[in-house]
Short mmCIF file of the C-alpha atoms (twelve columns), coordinates in Angstrom:
data_MODEL
# 
_entry.id   MODEL 
# 
loop_
_atom_site.group_PDB 
_atom_site.id 
_atom_site.type_symbol 
_atom_site.label_atom_id 
_atom_site.label_alt_id 
_atom_site.label_comp_id 
_atom_site.label_asym_id 
_atom_site.label_seq_id 
_atom_site.Cartn_x 
_atom_site.Cartn_y 
_atom_site.Cartn_z 
_atom_site.pdbx_PDB_model_num 
ATOM 1   C CA . MET A 1   3.102   -10.300 22.185  1 
ATOM 2   C CA . SER A 2   3.129   -12.776 19.327  1 
ATOM 3   C CA . SER A 3   0.258   -13.044 16.903  1 
ATOM 4   C CA . GLU A 4   -2.256  -15.854 17.005  1 
ATOM 5   C CA . SER A 5   -0.974  -19.049 15.414  1 
ATOM 6   C CA . GLY A 6   -2.589  -20.462 12.316  1 
ATOM 7   C CA . PHE A 7   -3.103  -17.193 10.448  1 
ATOM 8   C CA . ASN A 8   -0.632  -16.425 7.669   1 
ATOM 9   C CA . TRP A 9   -2.136  -13.245 6.142   1 
ATOM 10  C CA . PRO A 10  -2.968  -14.730 2.721   1 
ATOM 11  C CA . PRO A 11  -1.981  -12.517 -0.241  1 
ATOM 12  C CA . LEU A 12  -4.564  -10.277 -1.885  1 
ATOM 13  C CA . GLU A 13  -5.312  -10.368 -5.580  1 
ATOM 14  C CA . SER A 14  -4.256  -7.134  -7.294  1 
ATOM 15  C CA . ASN A 15  -7.853  -6.281  -8.083  1 
ATOM 16  C CA . PRO A 16  -9.312  -2.805  -7.503  1 
ATOM 17  C CA . GLU A 17  -12.769 -4.186  -6.713  1 
ATOM 18  C CA . VAL A 18  -11.336 -6.470  -4.024  1 
ATOM 19  C CA . PHE A 19  -9.283  -3.646  -2.522  1 
ATOM 20  C CA . THR A 20  -12.181 -1.181  -2.618  1 
ATOM 21  C CA . SER A 21  -14.566 -3.614  -0.944  1 
ATOM 22  C CA . TYR A 22  -11.983 -4.404  1.745   1 
ATOM 23  C CA . LEU A 23  -11.281 -0.753  2.512   1 
ATOM 24  C CA . HIS A 24  -14.959 0.224   2.584   1 
ATOM 25  C CA . THR A 25  -15.725 -2.703  4.895   1 
ATOM 26  C CA . ILE A 26  -13.065 -1.680  7.412   1 
ATOM 27  C CA . GLY A 27  -14.147 1.968   7.374   1 
ATOM 28  C CA . MET A 28  -12.648 4.068   4.578   1 
ATOM 29  C CA . SER A 29  -15.083 6.694   3.304   1 
ATOM 30  C CA . ARG A 30  -17.084 5.536   0.297   1 
ATOM 31  C CA . GLN A 31  -16.274 8.853   -1.352  1 
ATOM 32  C CA . TRP A 32  -12.957 7.196   -2.250  1 
ATOM 33  C CA . SER A 33  -12.150 3.964   -4.052  1 
ATOM 34  C CA . ILE A 34  -9.344  2.023   -5.713  1 
ATOM 35  C CA . GLY A 35  -8.964  2.342   -9.479  1 
ATOM 36  C CA . GLU A 36  -6.800  0.571   -12.015 1 
ATOM 37  C CA . VAL A 37  -4.171  2.005   -14.361 1 
ATOM 38  C CA . TYR A 38  -4.484  0.184   -17.697 1 
ATOM 39  C CA . GLY A 39  -1.480  1.849   -19.291 1 
ATOM 40  C CA . PHE A 40  0.873   4.771   -18.974 1 
ATOM 41  C CA . ASP A 41  -0.247  6.656   -22.091 1 
ATOM 42  C CA . GLU A 42  -1.944  9.967   -21.395 1 
ATOM 43  C CA . ASP A 43  -5.041  8.851   -23.316 1 
ATOM 44  C CA . LEU A 44  -5.512  6.014   -20.819 1 
ATOM 45  C CA . LEU A 45  -4.658  8.094   -17.754 1 
ATOM 46  C CA . ALA A 46  -7.336  10.591  -18.741 1 
ATOM 47  C CA . PHE A 47  -10.021 8.014   -17.913 1 
ATOM 48  C CA . LEU A 48  -8.990  7.739   -14.260 1 
ATOM 49  C CA . PRO A 49  -11.360 9.391   -11.753 1 
ATOM 50  C CA . GLN A 50  -9.871  12.507  -10.181 1 
ATOM 51  C CA . PRO A 51  -8.311  13.411  -7.923  1 
ATOM 52  C CA . VAL A 52  -5.747  10.654  -7.517  1 
ATOM 53  C CA . ILE A 53  -4.175  10.995  -4.060  1 
ATOM 54  C CA . GLY A 54  -2.209  7.762   -3.747  1 
ATOM 55  C CA . VAL A 55  -0.751  5.001   -5.891  1 
ATOM 56  C CA . ILE A 56  -0.428  1.302   -5.064  1 
ATOM 57  C CA . VAL A 57  1.767   -0.906  -7.234  1 
ATOM 58  C CA . ALA A 58  2.280   -4.663  -7.315  1 
ATOM 59  C CA . ILE A 59  5.825   -5.298  -8.538  1 
ATOM 60  C CA . GLU A 60  8.194   -8.222  -8.868  1 
ATOM 61  C CA . ARG A 61  11.507  -7.162  -7.375  1 
ATOM 62  C CA . LEU A 62  14.527  -8.667  -9.125  1 
ATOM 63  C CA . HIS A 63  17.063  -7.624  -6.476  1 
ATOM 64  C CA . LYS A 64  15.216  -7.918  -3.168  1 
ATOM 65  C CA . ASP A 65  18.232  -7.498  -0.894  1 
ATOM 66  C CA . ASP A 66  19.272  -4.253  -2.593  1 
ATOM 67  C CA . ASP A 67  15.694  -3.026  -2.587  1 
ATOM 68  C CA . ARG A 68  15.367  -3.522  1.159   1 
ATOM 69  C CA . GLN A 69  18.378  -1.280  1.806   1 
ATOM 70  C CA . GLN A 70  16.590  1.764   0.400   1 
ATOM 71  C CA . GLY A 71  14.834  4.400   2.468   1 
ATOM 72  C CA . SER A 72  15.889  5.582   5.911   1 
ATOM 73  C CA . GLU A 73  14.654  5.514   9.497   1 
ATOM 74  C CA . ASP A 74  15.487  9.214   9.527   1 
ATOM 75  C CA . ASN A 75  12.531  9.685   7.164   1 
ATOM 76  C CA . ASN A 76  9.932   8.111   9.459   1 
ATOM 77  C CA . ASN A 77  8.468   11.498  10.322  1 
ATOM 78  C CA . ILE A 78  8.255   12.974  6.815   1 
ATOM 79  C CA . VAL A 79  4.842   11.355  6.467   1 
ATOM 80  C CA . PRO A 80  2.081   11.083  9.060   1 
ATOM 81  C CA . TYR A 81  2.000   7.279   8.891   1 
ATOM 82  C CA . TYR A 82  4.621   4.620   8.207   1 
ATOM 83  C CA . MET A 83  4.757   1.019   9.398   1 
ATOM 84  C CA . LYS A 84  7.162   -1.856  9.032   1 
ATOM 85  C CA . GLN A 85  6.336   -5.211  7.461   1 
ATOM 86  C CA . THR A 86  7.454   -8.093  9.647   1 
ATOM 87  C CA . SER A 87  7.940   -11.707 8.609   1 
ATOM 88  C CA . GLU A 88  4.598   -12.440 10.283  1 
ATOM 89  C CA . LEU A 89  3.016   -9.960  7.845   1 
ATOM 90  C CA . ASP A 90  4.912   -11.311 4.843   1 
ATOM 91  C CA . ASN A 91  1.807   -11.557 2.657   1 
ATOM 92  C CA . ALA A 92  0.034   -8.549  4.156   1 
ATOM 93  C CA . CYS A 93  1.851   -6.085  1.883   1 
ATOM 94  C CA . GLY A 94  -1.392  -5.380  -0.007  1 
ATOM 95  C CA . ILE A 95  -3.261  -4.049  3.020   1 
ATOM 96  C CA . ILE A 96  -0.093  -2.353  4.316   1 
ATOM 97  C CA . ALA A 97  0.186   -0.454  1.022   1 
ATOM 98  C CA . CYS A 98  -3.473  0.536   1.370   1 
ATOM 99  C CA . LEU A 99  -2.877  1.750   4.925   1 
ATOM 100 C CA . HIS A 100 0.087   3.792   3.729   1 
ATOM 101 C CA . ALA A 101 -1.986  5.377   0.940   1 
ATOM 102 C CA . CYS A 102 -5.074  6.018   3.046   1 
ATOM 103 C CA . LEU A 103 -3.635  7.065   6.403   1 
ATOM 104 C CA . ASN A 104 -1.285  9.573   4.778   1 
ATOM 105 C CA . ASN A 105 -4.273  11.345  3.245   1 
ATOM 106 C CA . LEU A 106 -6.511  11.823  6.265   1 
ATOM 107 C CA . ASP A 107 -6.846  15.494  5.389   1 
ATOM 108 C CA . LYS A 108 -8.991  14.232  2.495   1 
ATOM 109 C CA . VAL A 109 -10.151 10.719  3.403   1 
ATOM 110 C CA . GLU A 110 -12.611 10.351  6.263   1 
ATOM 111 C CA . LEU A 111 -12.772 7.198   8.364   1 
ATOM 112 C CA . GLU A 112 -16.125 5.886   9.516   1 
ATOM 113 C CA . ALA A 113 -16.633 6.488   13.233  1 
ATOM 114 C CA . GLY A 114 -16.195 3.311   15.260  1 
ATOM 115 C CA . SER A 115 -14.864 1.346   12.296  1 
ATOM 116 C CA . ILE A 116 -11.984 -1.127  12.292  1 
ATOM 117 C CA . LEU A 117 -9.819  1.358   10.427  1 
ATOM 118 C CA . GLU A 118 -10.603 4.334   12.653  1 
ATOM 119 C CA . LYS A 119 -9.918  2.288   15.782  1 
ATOM 120 C CA . PHE A 120 -6.657  0.977   14.352  1 
ATOM 121 C CA . CYS A 121 -5.575  4.491   13.371  1 
ATOM 122 C CA . LYS A 122 -6.218  5.804   16.881  1 
ATOM 123 C CA . ASP A 123 -4.556  2.835   18.555  1 
ATOM 124 C CA . VAL A 124 -1.302  3.102   16.584  1 
ATOM 125 C CA . LYS A 125 -1.018  6.876   16.228  1 
ATOM 126 C CA . GLU A 126 1.731   7.234   18.827  1 
ATOM 127 C CA . LEU A 127 3.441   3.892   18.147  1 
ATOM 128 C CA . SER A 128 6.715   3.301   16.312  1 
ATOM 129 C CA . PRO A 129 6.664   1.787   12.791  1 
ATOM 130 C CA . ALA A 130 7.715   -1.570  14.255  1 
ATOM 131 C CA . ASP A 131 5.069   -1.497  16.985  1 
ATOM 132 C CA . ARG A 132 2.404   -0.622  14.417  1 
ATOM 133 C CA . ALA A 133 3.308   -3.841  12.616  1 
ATOM 134 C CA . THR A 134 3.019   -5.819  15.853  1 
ATOM 135 C CA . HIS A 135 -0.371  -4.243  16.498  1 
ATOM 136 C CA . LEU A 136 -1.617  -5.303  13.074  1 
ATOM 137 C CA . GLU A 137 -0.289  -8.830  13.635  1 
ATOM 138 C CA . ASN A 138 -2.614  -9.135  16.613  1 
ATOM 139 C CA . ALA A 139 -5.653  -7.282  15.231  1 
ATOM 140 C CA . THR A 140 -8.269  -10.060 15.116  1 
ATOM 141 C CA . ASP A 141 -10.882 -7.842  13.449  1 
ATOM 142 C CA . PHE A 142 -8.417  -7.002  10.678  1 
ATOM 143 C CA . LYS A 143 -7.553  -10.688 10.256  1 
ATOM 144 C CA . SER A 144 -11.181 -11.615 9.719   1 
ATOM 145 C CA . GLN A 145 -11.708 -8.991  7.034   1 
ATOM 146 C CA . HIS A 146 -8.367  -9.792  5.415   1 
ATOM 147 C CA . ALA A 147 -9.215  -13.479 5.107   1 
ATOM 148 C CA . SER A 148 -12.533 -12.576 3.518   1 
ATOM 149 C CA . ALA A 149 -10.895 -10.210 1.017   1 
ATOM 150 C CA . ALA A 150 -8.190  -12.741 0.149   1 
ATOM 151 C CA . SER A 151 -10.864 -15.271 -0.790  1 
ATOM 152 C CA . GLU A 152 -12.347 -12.867 -3.351  1 
ATOM 153 C CA . GLY A 153 -11.117 -12.353 -6.894  1 
ATOM 154 C CA . GLN A 154 -10.386 -14.881 -9.596  1 
ATOM 155 C CA . SER A 155 -6.778  -15.856 -8.890  1 
ATOM 156 C CA . THR A 156 -5.838  -19.057 -7.104  1 
ATOM 157 C CA . GLN A 157 -4.241  -18.293 -3.739  1 
ATOM 158 C CA . ALA A 158 -0.556  -19.114 -3.452  1 
ATOM 159 C CA . ALA A 159 0.112   -22.282 -1.475  1 
ATOM 160 C CA . ASN A 160 3.140   -20.811 0.329   1 
ATOM 161 C CA . GLN A 161 5.377   -17.769 0.492   1 
ATOM 162 C CA . ASP A 162 7.748   -19.164 -2.149  1 
ATOM 163 C CA . ALA A 163 4.903   -18.995 -4.662  1 
ATOM 164 C CA . VAL A 164 4.294   -15.278 -3.995  1 
ATOM 165 C CA . LYS A 165 6.287   -13.249 -6.493  1 
ATOM 166 C CA . HIS A 166 4.732   -9.815  -6.272  1 
ATOM 167 C CA . HIS A 167 5.063   -7.182  -3.581  1 
ATOM 168 C CA . PHE A 168 2.798   -4.167  -3.010  1 
ATOM 169 C CA . ILE A 169 4.220   -0.702  -2.400  1 
ATOM 170 C CA . ALA A 170 2.572   2.710   -2.093  1 
ATOM 171 C CA . PHE A 171 3.416   6.204   -3.281  1 
ATOM 172 C CA . VAL A 172 2.123   9.434   -1.758  1 
ATOM 173 C CA . VAL A 173 3.052   13.114  -1.913  1 
ATOM 174 C CA . ASN A 174 3.754   14.618  1.509   1 
ATOM 175 C CA . GLY A 175 3.212   18.164  2.762   1 
ATOM 176 C CA . ASN A 176 6.607   19.237  1.394   1 
ATOM 177 C CA . ASN A 177 5.697   18.092  -2.127  1 
ATOM 178 C CA . GLN A 178 8.052   15.149  -1.946  1 
ATOM 179 C CA . LEU A 179 7.094   11.934  -3.726  1 
ATOM 180 C CA . ILE A 180 7.515   9.231   -1.090  1 
ATOM 181 C CA . GLU A 181 7.635   5.470   -1.565  1 
ATOM 182 C CA . LEU A 182 6.224   3.592   1.426   1 
ATOM 183 C CA . ASP A 183 7.286   -0.028  1.760   1 
ATOM 184 C CA . GLY A 184 7.492   -1.738  5.142   1 
ATOM 185 C CA . THR A 185 10.337  -3.997  4.000   1 
ATOM 186 C CA . LYS A 186 12.633  -1.020  3.391   1 
ATOM 187 C CA . ARG A 187 14.695  0.804   6.026   1 
ATOM 188 C CA . GLY A 188 12.097  3.579   6.087   1 
ATOM 189 C CA . PRO A 189 10.187  5.967   3.821   1 
ATOM 190 C CA . ASN A 190 12.028  6.452   0.537   1 
ATOM 191 C CA . VAL A 191 12.176  9.951   -0.982  1 
ATOM 192 C CA . ILE A 192 11.778  9.534   -4.740  1 
ATOM 193 C CA . ALA A 193 11.471  13.128  -5.972  1 
ATOM 194 C CA . GLU A 194 11.270  16.707  -4.810  1 
ATOM 195 C CA . GLY A 195 8.757   19.247  -6.056  1 
ATOM 196 C CA . CYS A 196 6.141   16.656  -6.970  1 
ATOM 197 C CA . HIS A 197 2.550   17.800  -7.486  1 
ATOM 198 C CA . ASP A 198 1.206   14.740  -9.309  1 
ATOM 199 C CA . VAL A 199 1.482   11.465  -7.421  1 
ATOM 200 C CA . LEU A 200 0.268   9.414   -10.397 1 
ATOM 201 C CA . ARG A 201 2.701   10.656  -13.012 1 
ATOM 202 C CA . GLY A 202 5.516   10.837  -10.500 1 
ATOM 203 C CA . SER A 203 4.931   7.195   -9.590  1 
ATOM 204 C CA . ILE A 204 4.785   6.175   -13.240 1 
ATOM 205 C CA . ALA A 205 8.110   7.896   -13.900 1 
ATOM 206 C CA . GLU A 206 9.714   5.993   -11.016 1 
ATOM 207 C CA . ILE A 207 8.302   2.646   -12.138 1 
ATOM 208 C CA . GLN A 208 9.554   3.292   -15.660 1 
ATOM 209 C CA . ARG A 209 12.995  4.117   -14.259 1 
ATOM 210 C CA . ARG A 210 13.090  0.853   -12.312 1 
ATOM 211 C CA . LEU A 211 12.048  -1.083  -15.393 1 
ATOM 212 C CA . ALA A 212 14.816  0.504   -17.452 1 
ATOM 213 C CA . ALA A 213 17.349  -0.181  -14.685 1 
ATOM 214 C CA . GLY A 214 16.360  -3.843  -14.420 1 
ATOM 215 C CA . GLU A 215 15.240  -3.481  -10.800 1 
ATOM 216 C CA . ILE A 216 11.777  -4.944  -11.418 1 
ATOM 217 C CA . SER A 217 10.223  -7.240  -13.975 1 
ATOM 218 C CA . GLU A 218 7.651   -6.146  -16.540 1 
ATOM 219 C CA . SER A 219 4.944   -7.874  -14.503 1 
ATOM 220 C CA . ILE A 220 3.353   -4.810  -12.929 1 
ATOM 221 C CA . ASN A 221 -0.102  -3.844  -11.748 1 
ATOM 222 C CA . MET A 222 -0.747  -0.229  -10.760 1 
ATOM 223 C CA . MET A 223 -3.795  0.970   -8.846  1 
ATOM 224 C CA . THR A 224 -4.877  4.379   -7.587  1 
ATOM 225 C CA . LEU A 225 -6.579  5.769   -4.520  1 
ATOM 226 C CA . ASN A 226 -8.994  8.155   -6.175  1 
ATOM 227 C CA . ALA A 227 -12.381 9.810   -5.848  1 
ATOM 228 C CA . ASN A 228 -15.166 7.250   -6.133  1 
ATOM 229 C CA . PRO A 229 -16.913 7.684   -9.495  1 
ATOM 230 C CA . ALA A 230 -19.950 5.681   -8.335  1 
# 
């Protein structure tokens, strides 16, 4: 089933307040929120609320075709939740990254009963990564909240896809202490490191590696899924 015409999933501003409001509205527990990483120095990281259980990064990929070849379908089951990002969801990478961070931490993050997010989680639990994307394409309640969130923030919305330079990805640590990158444009979940016990510093190390390798530009914004300090 194709999605409703006329809705193009406008991009979200990389703003922790916008993301937090969006996630709370659709049903993520208010005990958790999205924070912002202002720098990679330990002095700055010390100010982040703890624990940090997921990382969301807006990056500008310099070699998109190579980037999309990473990961593997064989890894789909190494995390509880993974979904693809279709062309219809081209600008929905922000909420997809949030879903990847949140729904892979349901042992910690509660979902409000009867909420948009809880219903979505139940509806797609047994679906394939591709079918989860199709389900989101057609989720009218999600579309309404997404449009509202995209209108928040201070940045001017991009007029078309060509004007969108940044792409959101998520990092989580799975039950085998593997640092996993979750990006619906890749072949599947991407194992970054073994023996990881710190998703924040593990993610920073990977972003620094990509910078040094020329895989991404220096235009980066990193956010965290962390305990709500409020």
